[in-house]
Every structure is written in C-alpha cells, then in structure tokens.
CSV table of C-alpha atoms in Angstrom, one decimal:
chain,number,residue,atom,x,y,z
A,1,UNK,CA,34.9,14.8,-19.8
A,2,UNK,CA,33.8,11.4,-18.6
A,3,UNK,CA,35.7,8.6,-20.4
A,4,UNK,CA,33.8,6.0,-22.3
A,5,UNK,CA,34.2,2.3,-21.5
A,6,UNK,CA,32.4,-0.8,-22.7
A,7,UNK,CA,29.0,-1.8,-21.3
A,8,UNK,CA,30.5,-5.2,-20.3
A,9,UNK,CA,33.3,-3.5,-18.4
A,10,UNK,CA,30.8,-1.3,-16.6
A,11,UNK,CA,28.6,-4.2,-15.6
A,12,UNK,CA,31.6,-6.1,-14.3
A,13,UNK,CA,32.7,-3.2,-12.2
A,14,UNK,CA,29.2,-2.6,-10.8
A,15,UNK,CA,28.9,-6.2,-9.7
A,16,UNK,CA,30.8,-5.3,-6.5
A,17,UNK,CA,29.7,-2.9,-3.8
A,18,UNK,CA,32.7,-0.5,-4.0
A,19,UNK,CA,32.8,3.0,-5.2
A,20,UNK,CA,34.1,4.6,-8.4
A,21,UNK,CA,33.0,6.6,-11.4
A,22,UNK,CA,32.4,5.3,-14.9
A,23,UNK,CA,30.8,6.3,-18.1
A,24,UNK,CA,29.5,4.3,-21.1
A,25,UNK,CA,27.8,4.9,-24.4
A,26,UNK,CA,25.6,1.9,-25.0
A,27,UNK,CA,25.1,1.0,-28.7
A,28,UNK,CA,22.8,-1.6,-30.2
A,29,UNK,CA,22.5,-3.3,-33.5
A,30,UNK,CA,20.8,-1.3,-36.3
A,31,UNK,CA,18.9,-4.2,-37.8
A,32,UNK,CA,15.1,-4.5,-38.0
A,33,UNK,CA,15.1,-7.5,-35.7
A,34,UNK,CA,17.0,-5.7,-33.0
A,35,UNK,CA,14.6,-2.7,-33.3
A,36,UNK,CA,11.6,-5.0,-33.0
A,37,UNK,CA,13.0,-6.7,-29.9
A,38,UNK,CA,13.7,-3.4,-28.3
A,39,UNK,CA,10.2,-2.1,-29.0
A,40,UNK,CA,8.7,-5.3,-27.5
A,41,UNK,CA,10.9,-4.8,-24.4
A,42,UNK,CA,9.8,-1.2,-24.1
A,43,UNK,CA,6.1,-2.2,-24.4
A,44,UNK,CA,6.5,-4.8,-21.7
A,45,UNK,CA,8.2,-2.2,-19.5
A,46,UNK,CA,5.3,0.3,-20.0
A,47,UNK,CA,2.8,-2.4,-19.0
A,48,UNK,CA,4.8,-3.2,-15.8
A,49,UNK,CA,5.0,0.5,-15.0
A,50,UNK,CA,1.3,0.9,-15.4
A,51,UNK,CA,0.8,-1.9,-12.8
A,52,UNK,CA,3.3,-0.2,-10.5
A,53,UNK,CA,1.3,3.0,-10.4
A,54,UNK,CA,-1.7,1.2,-8.8
A,55,UNK,CA,-2.3,1.3,-5.0
A,56,UNK,CA,-0.5,-1.5,-3.1
A,57,UNK,CA,-1.9,-4.5,-1.2
A,58,UNK,CA,-0.9,-6.2,2.0
A,59,UNK,CA,0.4,-9.8,1.7
A,60,UNK,CA,1.1,-11.6,4.9
A,61,UNK,CA,4.8,-12.4,5.3
A,62,UNK,CA,4.2,-15.6,7.2
A,63,UNK,CA,1.9,-17.4,9.5
A,64,UNK,CA,0.2,-15.8,12.6
A,65,UNK,CA,2.0,-16.4,15.9
A,66,UNK,CA,1.6,-15.5,19.6
A,67,UNK,CA,3.7,-12.4,20.3
A,68,UNK,CA,2.3,-11.9,23.8
A,69,UNK,CA,5.5,-12.6,25.7
A,70,UNK,CA,7.6,-9.6,24.6
A,71,UNK,CA,6.4,-6.9,27.1
A,72,UNK,CA,9.3,-4.9,28.6
A,73,UNK,CA,11.9,-6.0,26.2
A,74,UNK,CA,14.2,-3.4,24.6
A,75,UNK,CA,15.1,-3.4,20.9
A,76,UNK,CA,18.1,-1.3,19.7
A,77,UNK,CA,17.6,0.2,16.2
A,78,UNK,CA,21.0,1.3,14.7
A,79,UNK,CA,20.0,3.7,11.9
A,80,UNK,CA,22.2,5.5,9.2
A,81,UNK,CA,21.0,9.1,9.7
A,82,UNK,CA,18.3,10.3,12.0
A,83,UNK,CA,18.2,13.6,10.1
A,84,UNK,CA,16.9,11.9,6.9
A,85,UNK,CA,13.1,11.8,6.3
A,86,UNK,CA,13.5,8.2,5.1
A,87,UNK,CA,15.0,7.1,8.4
A,88,UNK,CA,12.6,9.1,10.5
A,89,UNK,CA,9.6,7.4,8.9
A,90,UNK,CA,11.2,3.9,9.4
A,91,UNK,CA,11.9,4.7,13.1
A,92,UNK,CA,8.3,5.9,13.5
A,93,UNK,CA,7.0,2.6,12.3
A,94,UNK,CA,9.4,0.7,14.5
A,95,UNK,CA,8.4,2.6,17.6
A,96,UNK,CA,4.7,2.2,16.8
A,97,UNK,CA,5.0,-1.5,16.3
A,98,UNK,CA,7.3,-2.0,19.3
A,99,UNK,CA,4.8,-0.1,21.5
A,100,UNK,CA,1.9,-2.3,20.2
A,101,UNK,CA,3.8,-5.3,21.6
A,102,UNK,CA,4.8,-3.6,24.8
A,103,UNK,CA,8.5,-3.3,23.8
A,104,UNK,CA,10.8,-0.3,24.0
A,105,UNK,CA,12.6,0.9,20.9
A,106,UNK,CA,15.8,2.8,21.2
A,107,UNK,CA,17.0,4.5,18.0
A,108,UNK,CA,20.7,5.4,17.7
A,109,UNK,CA,22.5,7.0,14.8
A,110,UNK,CA,25.5,5.4,13.1
A,111,UNK,CA,25.5,8.0,10.3
A,112,UNK,CA,26.3,5.1,8.0
A,113,UNK,CA,29.8,4.8,9.5
A,114,UNK,CA,31.1,1.3,10.3
A,115,UNK,CA,33.2,2.5,13.3
A,116,UNK,CA,30.2,4.3,14.8
A,117,UNK,CA,27.9,1.3,14.2
A,118,UNK,CA,30.5,-0.9,16.0
A,119,UNK,CA,30.4,1.2,19.1
A,120,UNK,CA,26.6,1.3,19.1
A,121,UNK,CA,26.4,-2.5,18.9
A,122,UNK,CA,28.7,-2.7,21.9
A,123,UNK,CA,26.4,-0.2,23.7
A,124,UNK,CA,23.4,-2.4,22.9
A,125,UNK,CA,25.2,-5.4,24.4
A,126,UNK,CA,26.2,-3.6,27.5
A,127,UNK,CA,22.6,-2.4,28.0
A,128,UNK,CA,21.3,-6.0,27.5
A,129,UNK,CA,19.1,-5.3,24.5
A,130,UNK,CA,16.8,-8.1,23.6
A,131,UNK,CA,17.5,-7.6,19.9
A,132,UNK,CA,19.4,-5.3,17.5
A,133,UNK,CA,18.1,-4.0,14.2
A,134,UNK,CA,21.0,-2.9,12.1
A,135,UNK,CA,20.0,-0.6,9.2
A,136,UNK,CA,21.9,0.0,5.9
A,137,UNK,CA,25.4,-0.8,7.2
A,138,UNK,CA,26.8,-4.1,5.7
A,139,UNK,CA,27.0,-6.7,8.5
A,140,UNK,CA,30.2,-8.1,6.9
A,141,UNK,CA,32.0,-5.0,8.0
A,142,UNK,CA,31.0,-5.5,11.6
A,143,UNK,CA,32.0,-9.1,12.2
A,144,UNK,CA,33.7,-8.6,15.6
A,145,UNK,CA,31.0,-6.7,17.4
A,146,UNK,CA,28.2,-8.7,15.8
A,147,UNK,CA,29.8,-12.0,17.0
A,148,UNK,CA,30.1,-10.4,20.5
A,149,UNK,CA,26.4,-9.6,20.4
A,150,UNK,CA,25.6,-13.2,19.3
A,151,UNK,CA,27.7,-14.6,22.2
A,152,UNK,CA,25.5,-12.4,24.5
A,153,UNK,CA,22.4,-14.1,23.1
A,154,UNK,CA,21.2,-11.0,21.2
A,155,UNK,CA,19.7,-11.7,17.8
A,156,UNK,CA,20.5,-9.2,15.0
A,157,UNK,CA,18.0,-8.3,12.3
A,158,UNK,CA,19.6,-6.7,9.2
A,159,UNK,CA,17.5,-3.9,7.7
A,160,UNK,CA,17.7,-2.4,4.2
A,161,UNK,CA,21.2,-3.7,3.4
A,162,UNK,CA,20.3,-6.2,0.6
A,163,UNK,CA,17.2,-7.6,-1.1
A,164,UNK,CA,14.8,-9.8,0.9
A,165,UNK,CA,16.1,-13.3,1.5
A,166,UNK,CA,17.0,-15.8,4.2
A,167,UNK,CA,20.3,-14.9,5.8
A,168,UNK,CA,23.1,-16.8,3.9
A,169,UNK,CA,25.5,-18.9,5.9
A,170,UNK,CA,28.1,-16.1,6.0
A,171,UNK,CA,25.6,-13.8,7.8
A,172,UNK,CA,24.3,-16.5,10.1
A,173,UNK,CA,27.8,-17.0,11.4
A,174,UNK,CA,27.8,-13.3,12.4
A,175,UNK,CA,24.6,-13.7,14.4
A,176,UNK,CA,22.2,-12.3,11.7
A,177,UNK,CA,18.9,-14.1,12.3
A,178,UNK,CA,16.7,-12.4,9.9
A,179,UNK,CA,16.7,-9.8,7.0
A,180,UNK,CA,14.0,-7.2,6.4
A,181,UNK,CA,14.2,-5.1,3.2
A,182,UNK,CA,12.6,-3.7,0.1
A,183,UNK,CA,13.5,-5.2,-3.2
A,184,UNK,CA,16.2,-2.6,-4.0
A,185,UNK,CA,17.2,-4.2,-7.3
A,186,UNK,CA,13.5,-4.2,-8.3
A,187,UNK,CA,13.4,-0.5,-7.7
A,188,UNK,CA,16.6,0.1,-9.7
A,189,UNK,CA,15.2,-1.8,-12.7
A,190,UNK,CA,12.0,0.1,-12.4
A,191,UNK,CA,13.9,3.5,-12.4
A,192,UNK,CA,15.7,2.3,-15.5
A,193,UNK,CA,12.4,1.5,-17.1
A,194,UNK,CA,11.0,5.0,-16.3
A,195,UNK,CA,14.0,6.7,-18.0
A,196,UNK,CA,14.1,4.4,-21.0
A,197,UNK,CA,10.3,4.6,-21.7
A,198,UNK,CA,10.2,8.4,-21.2
A,199,UNK,CA,13.3,9.3,-23.2
A,200,UNK,CA,12.4,7.7,-26.6
A,201,UNK,CA,15.8,6.2,-26.8
A,202,UNK,CA,17.6,9.6,-26.3
A,203,UNK,CA,18.6,9.4,-22.6
A,204,UNK,CA,21.9,10.8,-21.4
A,205,UNK,CA,21.8,9.7,-17.7
A,206,UNK,CA,23.9,10.3,-14.6
A,207,UNK,CA,23.3,7.7,-12.0
A,208,UNK,CA,24.5,8.5,-8.5
A,209,UNK,CA,25.0,6.1,-5.6
A,210,UNK,CA,26.9,5.9,-2.3
A,211,UNK,CA,29.7,3.4,-1.8
A,212,UNK,CA,29.2,3.1,1.9
A,213,UNK,CA,25.5,1.9,1.6
A,214,UNK,CA,25.4,-1.8,1.0
A,215,UNK,CA,22.4,-1.6,-1.4
A,216,UNK,CA,24.3,0.7,-3.8
A,217,UNK,CA,26.4,-1.9,-5.7
A,218,UNK,CA,23.5,-4.3,-6.5
A,219,UNK,CA,21.3,-1.3,-7.4
A,220,UNK,CA,23.9,0.1,-9.8
A,221,UNK,CA,24.3,-3.2,-11.4
A,222,UNK,CA,20.5,-3.8,-11.8
A,223,UNK,CA,19.9,-0.3,-13.2
A,224,UNK,CA,22.8,-0.6,-15.7
A,225,UNK,CA,21.6,-4.0,-17.0
A,226,UNK,CA,18.0,-2.9,-17.4
A,227,UNK,CA,18.9,0.5,-18.9
A,228,UNK,CA,21.2,-1.0,-21.5
A,229,UNK,CA,18.6,-3.7,-22.3
A,230,UNK,CA,15.8,-1.2,-22.9
A,231,UNK,CA,17.8,1.7,-24.2
A,232,UNK,CA,20.9,0.4,-26.0
A,233,UNK,CA,21.6,3.7,-27.8
A,234,UNK,CA,21.5,5.8,-24.6
A,235,UNK,CA,24.4,7.1,-22.5
A,236,UNK,CA,25.1,6.4,-18.9
A,237,UNK,CA,27.6,7.7,-16.4
A,238,UNK,CA,27.9,6.6,-12.8
A,239,UNK,CA,29.2,8.6,-9.8
A,240,UNK,CA,29.4,7.8,-6.1
A,241,UNK,CA,29.5,10.1,-3.0
A,242,UNK,CA,29.8,8.8,0.6
A,243,UNK,CA,26.8,9.3,2.8
A,244,UNK,CA,28.5,11.8,5.2
A,245,UNK,CA,29.5,14.0,2.2
A,246,UNK,CA,26.1,14.2,0.4
A,247,UNK,CA,25.3,17.7,1.6
A,248,UNK,CA,28.8,19.0,0.8
A,249,UNK,CA,29.8,17.1,-2.3
A,250,UNK,CA,26.6,16.5,-4.3
A,251,UNK,CA,26.1,20.1,-5.2
A,252,UNK,CA,29.5,20.5,-6.7
A,253,UNK,CA,29.4,17.1,-8.3
A,254,UNK,CA,26.1,17.9,-10.1
A,255,UNK,CA,27.5,21.2,-11.4
A,256,UNK,CA,30.7,19.6,-12.6
A,257,UNK,CA,28.9,16.8,-14.4
A,258,UNK,CA,26.6,19.3,-16.2
A,259,UNK,CA,29.4,21.5,-17.2
A,260,UNK,CA,31.5,18.6,-18.6
A,261,UNK,CA,28.5,17.1,-20.4
A,262,UNK,CA,25.8,19.8,-21.1
A,263,UNK,CA,23.6,17.2,-22.9
A,264,UNK,CA,22.8,15.3,-19.7
A,265,UNK,CA,19.0,15.1,-19.5
A,266,UNK,CA,18.3,12.6,-16.6
A,267,UNK,CA,19.7,12.5,-13.1
A,268,UNK,CA,19.0,9.3,-11.1
A,269,UNK,CA,20.1,9.6,-7.5
A,270,UNK,CA,19.5,6.1,-6.0
A,271,UNK,CA,18.2,7.6,-2.8
A,272,UNK,CA,15.7,10.5,-2.4
A,273,UNK,CA,17.8,12.2,0.3
A,274,UNK,CA,20.4,13.0,-2.4
A,275,UNK,CA,18.0,15.0,-4.6
A,276,UNK,CA,17.6,18.2,-2.5
A,277,UNK,CA,21.4,18.6,-2.7
A,278,UNK,CA,21.5,18.1,-6.4
A,279,UNK,CA,18.4,20.0,-7.8
A,280,UNK,CA,19.6,23.5,-6.9
A,281,UNK,CA,22.8,23.0,-8.8
A,282,UNK,CA,20.8,22.0,-11.9
A,283,UNK,CA,18.9,25.2,-11.6
A,284,UNK,CA,22.0,27.3,-11.1
A,285,UNK,CA,23.6,25.9,-14.3
A,286,UNK,CA,20.4,26.9,-16.3
A,287,UNK,CA,19.4,23.3,-16.9
A,288,UNK,CA,16.2,23.1,-15.0
A,289,UNK,CA,14.1,22.8,-18.1
A,290,UNK,CA,16.3,20.1,-19.6
A,291,UNK,CA,17.1,17.7,-16.7
A,292,UNK,CA,14.6,15.3,-15.2
A,293,UNK,CA,15.1,13.5,-11.8
A,294,UNK,CA,14.1,9.9,-11.2
A,295,UNK,CA,14.7,8.7,-7.6
A,296,UNK,CA,13.7,6.1,-5.0
A,297,UNK,CA,12.2,6.3,-1.5
A,298,UNK,CA,9.2,8.6,-2.0
A,299,UNK,CA,10.1,11.0,0.8
A,300,UNK,CA,8.1,14.2,1.3
A,301,UNK,CA,10.5,16.8,-0.1
A,302,UNK,CA,10.9,14.9,-3.4
A,303,UNK,CA,7.2,14.1,-3.6
A,304,UNK,CA,6.5,17.8,-3.2
A,305,UNK,CA,8.9,18.6,-6.0
A,306,UNK,CA,7.1,16.0,-8.2
A,307,UNK,CA,3.7,17.6,-7.4
A,308,UNK,CA,4.9,21.1,-8.3
A,309,UNK,CA,6.6,19.8,-11.4
A,310,UNK,CA,10.0,20.9,-10.2
A,311,UNK,CA,12.3,18.7,-12.3
A,312,UNK,CA,11.2,15.4,-10.7
A,313,UNK,CA,9.8,13.1,-13.4
A,314,UNK,CA,9.1,10.1,-11.1
A,315,UNK,CA,9.7,8.8,-7.6
A,316,UNK,CA,9.4,5.1,-6.8
A,317,UNK,CA,8.6,4.5,-3.2
A,318,UNK,CA,8.0,1.8,-0.6
A,319,UNK,CA,6.0,2.5,2.5
A,320,UNK,CA,8.5,3.5,5.1
A,321,UNK,CA,6.4,3.3,8.2
A,322,UNK,CA,5.3,-0.1,7.0
A,323,UNK,CA,9.0,-1.1,6.8
A,324,UNK,CA,9.3,-0.2,10.4
A,325,UNK,CA,6.4,-2.5,11.3
A,326,UNK,CA,7.9,-5.2,9.2
A,327,UNK,CA,11.2,-4.9,11.1
A,328,UNK,CA,9.4,-5.4,14.4
A,329,UNK,CA,7.4,-8.3,13.0
A,330,UNK,CA,10.6,-10.1,12.0
A,331,UNK,CA,12.1,-9.2,15.4
A,332,UNK,CA,9.0,-10.4,17.3
A,333,UNK,CA,9.0,-13.7,15.4
A,334,UNK,CA,12.6,-14.4,16.3
A,335,UNK,CA,12.2,-13.3,20.0
A,336,UNK,CA,9.1,-15.6,20.2
A,337,UNK,CA,11.1,-18.6,19.0
A,338,UNK,CA,9.5,-18.7,15.6
A,339,UNK,CA,11.3,-19.1,12.2
A,340,UNK,CA,12.1,-15.8,10.5
A,341,UNK,CA,10.4,-15.0,7.2
A,342,UNK,CA,12.3,-14.6,4.0
A,343,UNK,CA,10.4,-11.5,3.0
A,344,UNK,CA,8.0,-9.0,4.7
A,345,UNK,CA,6.5,-8.5,1.2
A,346,UNK,CA,7.0,-4.8,1.2
A,347,UNK,CA,5.7,-3.3,-2.0
A,348,UNK,CA,6.9,-0.6,-4.4
A,349,UNK,CA,4.7,2.0,-6.0
A,350,UNK,CA,5.5,4.4,-8.9
A,351,UNK,CA,4.5,8.0,-8.4
A,352,UNK,CA,4.5,10.3,-11.4
A,353,UNK,CA,2.3,12.8,-13.3
A,354,UNK,CA,-0.4,10.2,-13.7
A,355,UNK,CA,-1.2,9.8,-10.0
A,356,UNK,CA,0.6,12.5,-8.0
A,357,UNK,CA,-2.3,15.0,-8.2
A,358,UNK,CA,-4.6,12.5,-6.6
A,359,UNK,CA,-2.5,12.4,-3.4
A,360,UNK,CA,-2.8,14.6,-0.4
A,361,UNK,CA,0.8,15.0,0.6
A,362,UNK,CA,-0.2,16.5,3.9
A,363,UNK,CA,-1.5,13.1,5.0
A,364,UNK,CA,0.9,10.4,6.5
A,365,UNK,CA,3.1,8.8,3.8
A,366,UNK,CA,1.5,5.4,4.2
A,367,UNK,CA,-1.8,7.0,2.8
A,368,UNK,CA,0.0,7.6,-0.5
A,369,UNK,CA,0.1,3.9,-1.1
A,370,UNK,CA,-3.6,3.2,-0.9
A,371,UNK,CA,-6.0,1.8,1.7
A,372,UNK,CA,-4.0,-1.2,2.8
A,373,UNK,CA,-4.2,-1.2,6.6
A,374,UNK,CA,-0.8,-2.9,7.5
A,375,UNK,CA,-1.1,-2.0,11.2
A,376,UNK,CA,-4.3,-3.9,11.6
A,377,UNK,CA,-3.0,-6.8,9.5
A,378,UNK,CA,0.2,-7.1,11.6
A,379,UNK,CA,-1.7,-7.0,14.8
A,380,UNK,CA,-3.9,-9.9,13.5
A,381,UNK,CA,-0.7,-11.9,12.8
A,382,UNK,CA,0.5,-11.2,16.4
A,383,UNK,CA,-2.8,-12.5,17.9
A,384,UNK,CA,-4.0,-9.0,19.0
A,385,UNK,CA,-7.2,-8.8,16.8
C-alpha cells in the first residue's frame, strides 16, 4: 500500500524537480464555512473550465519585425523523442515556419537524456548552426556544452522546459536567449479542476510524472496545490517513471497501483504519451468502467480514445504545430537582432464530452482549436503579408 503523508509534506517535496513517489489523504474542516468556501471554489473552477472549452484566439507575442535576412541559415532542434506524436507535431511546425523564412531545420533526438543532448549540442556547434532549439531537457544540466555553443556565437532557445518567461540570469549565463513554452502549471491546475469538479469530492487519484522532464516538478506541485484546494477530502498518490522507461514500466506500475488500491478512480498522466501504456493495464485489471483518465497534450491517440469514450474523461491541449511556429518566431527575432518575447501566448483548450463530437479528428490537430490562422498571423509579424 502507498503510505500516507501530510499535504504540507507532499507540497514541499513536489517543489523540486526530482523524482519519487508519495501519497496523501487530504482532509478539510467539516464546518459550514469550510463547505461554503469549497463550493464557491468549485463553482469558480467550473466557470473557468467552461471558458477553457471554447475555441482559442491568436494573440501576437510581440511587435512585427523584418525577418527577411535569414535565408540559408540552419537551426538545430534537439527534441526528446521523435517517436512521440507530440514531438512530431512540434517538429512539423518548426519545419514549416523555418521553410517560410528560407531556413533549414535539422531535428535530432536526445530521447530526453542529458548525455545524448550534450553530444547533439556539440554536433550543432561543429556544423555551425545559426541557432539551437533545446526541447524539454533542463538547460541547467547542460552547462558545459551550452556555454561552448554560446562562445561560438550560437543562441539557444529553450523549448517546453518551464512556463513562459524571460530567461533568468542563471540561464542567460548559459547562453539561453529566449524561452518558448506552454503554461504547464496552468494545464496542471486545469487538470486538477477537471478531476475535482467531476468527482463530487470523491476522487482517489494517481498522478504520474517523469523526473527527467523539467516541467514535471512544477506541474506536480501546481496540480497538488489546486487539487487539495478544490477537493480537500480527496486522495492523491504520485508516481514517477523516467521517459525512456515509459513503454516498459508504465504498464506494470499501473497494474501495481490498482492492485494495491482498488478504489483508485482517476489516473492523471501529465503527458499524453503515457496514456497508451497505462490504459491497457487498467482494462486487464477489470477497472475500465471505474477509472477515468485526464491528461495533457491532446495528441491523436488520446483524443481518439476520448471520442470513443474509452476511459478518457478529458484531455487539455495546446496547439502543437503552433508551438513549432512559435519556436521559430522566437528564433527569428533573436537572429534578426530583436529582443526576445517573454511569451508566444500559446493557448490551452479543454476537450471533453461537451465538444469532442464536434471535432473531425482526421483533420490536422490545429483545426481542433478553432479557426485561428496562426500561420498567416506569424507571417504578418515577419513582414511577409
């Protein structure tokens, strides 16, 4: 069985980015005032989720600029797994946007491993790349090769390793010139809201992250804080599996958790690519009618499961091809001598039973988010329209 610890202890542990497992039973006060406060919080969460279900809008990340001098430049994109649909969609966007600017995009796979990423940075330096986009591997773990790239005059753009922001001084010292990302902690809080509002205060949730992805620690912390705020009588256990072990370890982890606690009724893998390795184990343990999945990324396999009502309650997504265009926008600004933007304003959308049937999943994933034409809008910013 998973041991129980205090909510405060769990929150403190999750403040870091490291791995580890934990469990907590959150308990709240029984008074009328506490109940009224919780009900008000749940009503507010429902309103926010209603807004999150709506089609998204394009909001310019910064001023227009002349991006006409980038023809022939090569950008290296170091990605954490070319076999994952999430990564494939991002790379598609990067290639489209780079081509629109006359640049070449070379995508290479770190598999989320620091050692591999280090070698790929060295490769980009030796091949005189104009810029490096480093995805999902924490820059702090790559200080030596990043500094070498900076000495070679190659700017590094960090992608999906933390929430949108200007690079802090610690990253600037490593040569990180810009950050492009979704608001991961926003998505984590939104997932917690989905579980809390759906459960009626009776959630027994297993939250699964990956200790080698830099976004995991902040997401676990944000989910835990929002979950315990909205659902103080609910149970929460956290587990972590390294990226390279998802296919081999997630099935057995899922089975083990359900055998040790048969009352689990929500599974929350932080990343969509985890769900296909977990769902079959839920079915094999006979819990397919009792366990609901809530996840993040809105990749096709999980969206298809949502549409066929196969254990998926909700999937929160951000437009992945749009992210690729945002990465190139930030890169182009930096290569053109313009200030980087703090955020590419990449939106989230909630997909669930209320809107999934209105979507044609055979269409490109960006169509799922509504009519916003981010390609045309970016080209306008670059002086092409």
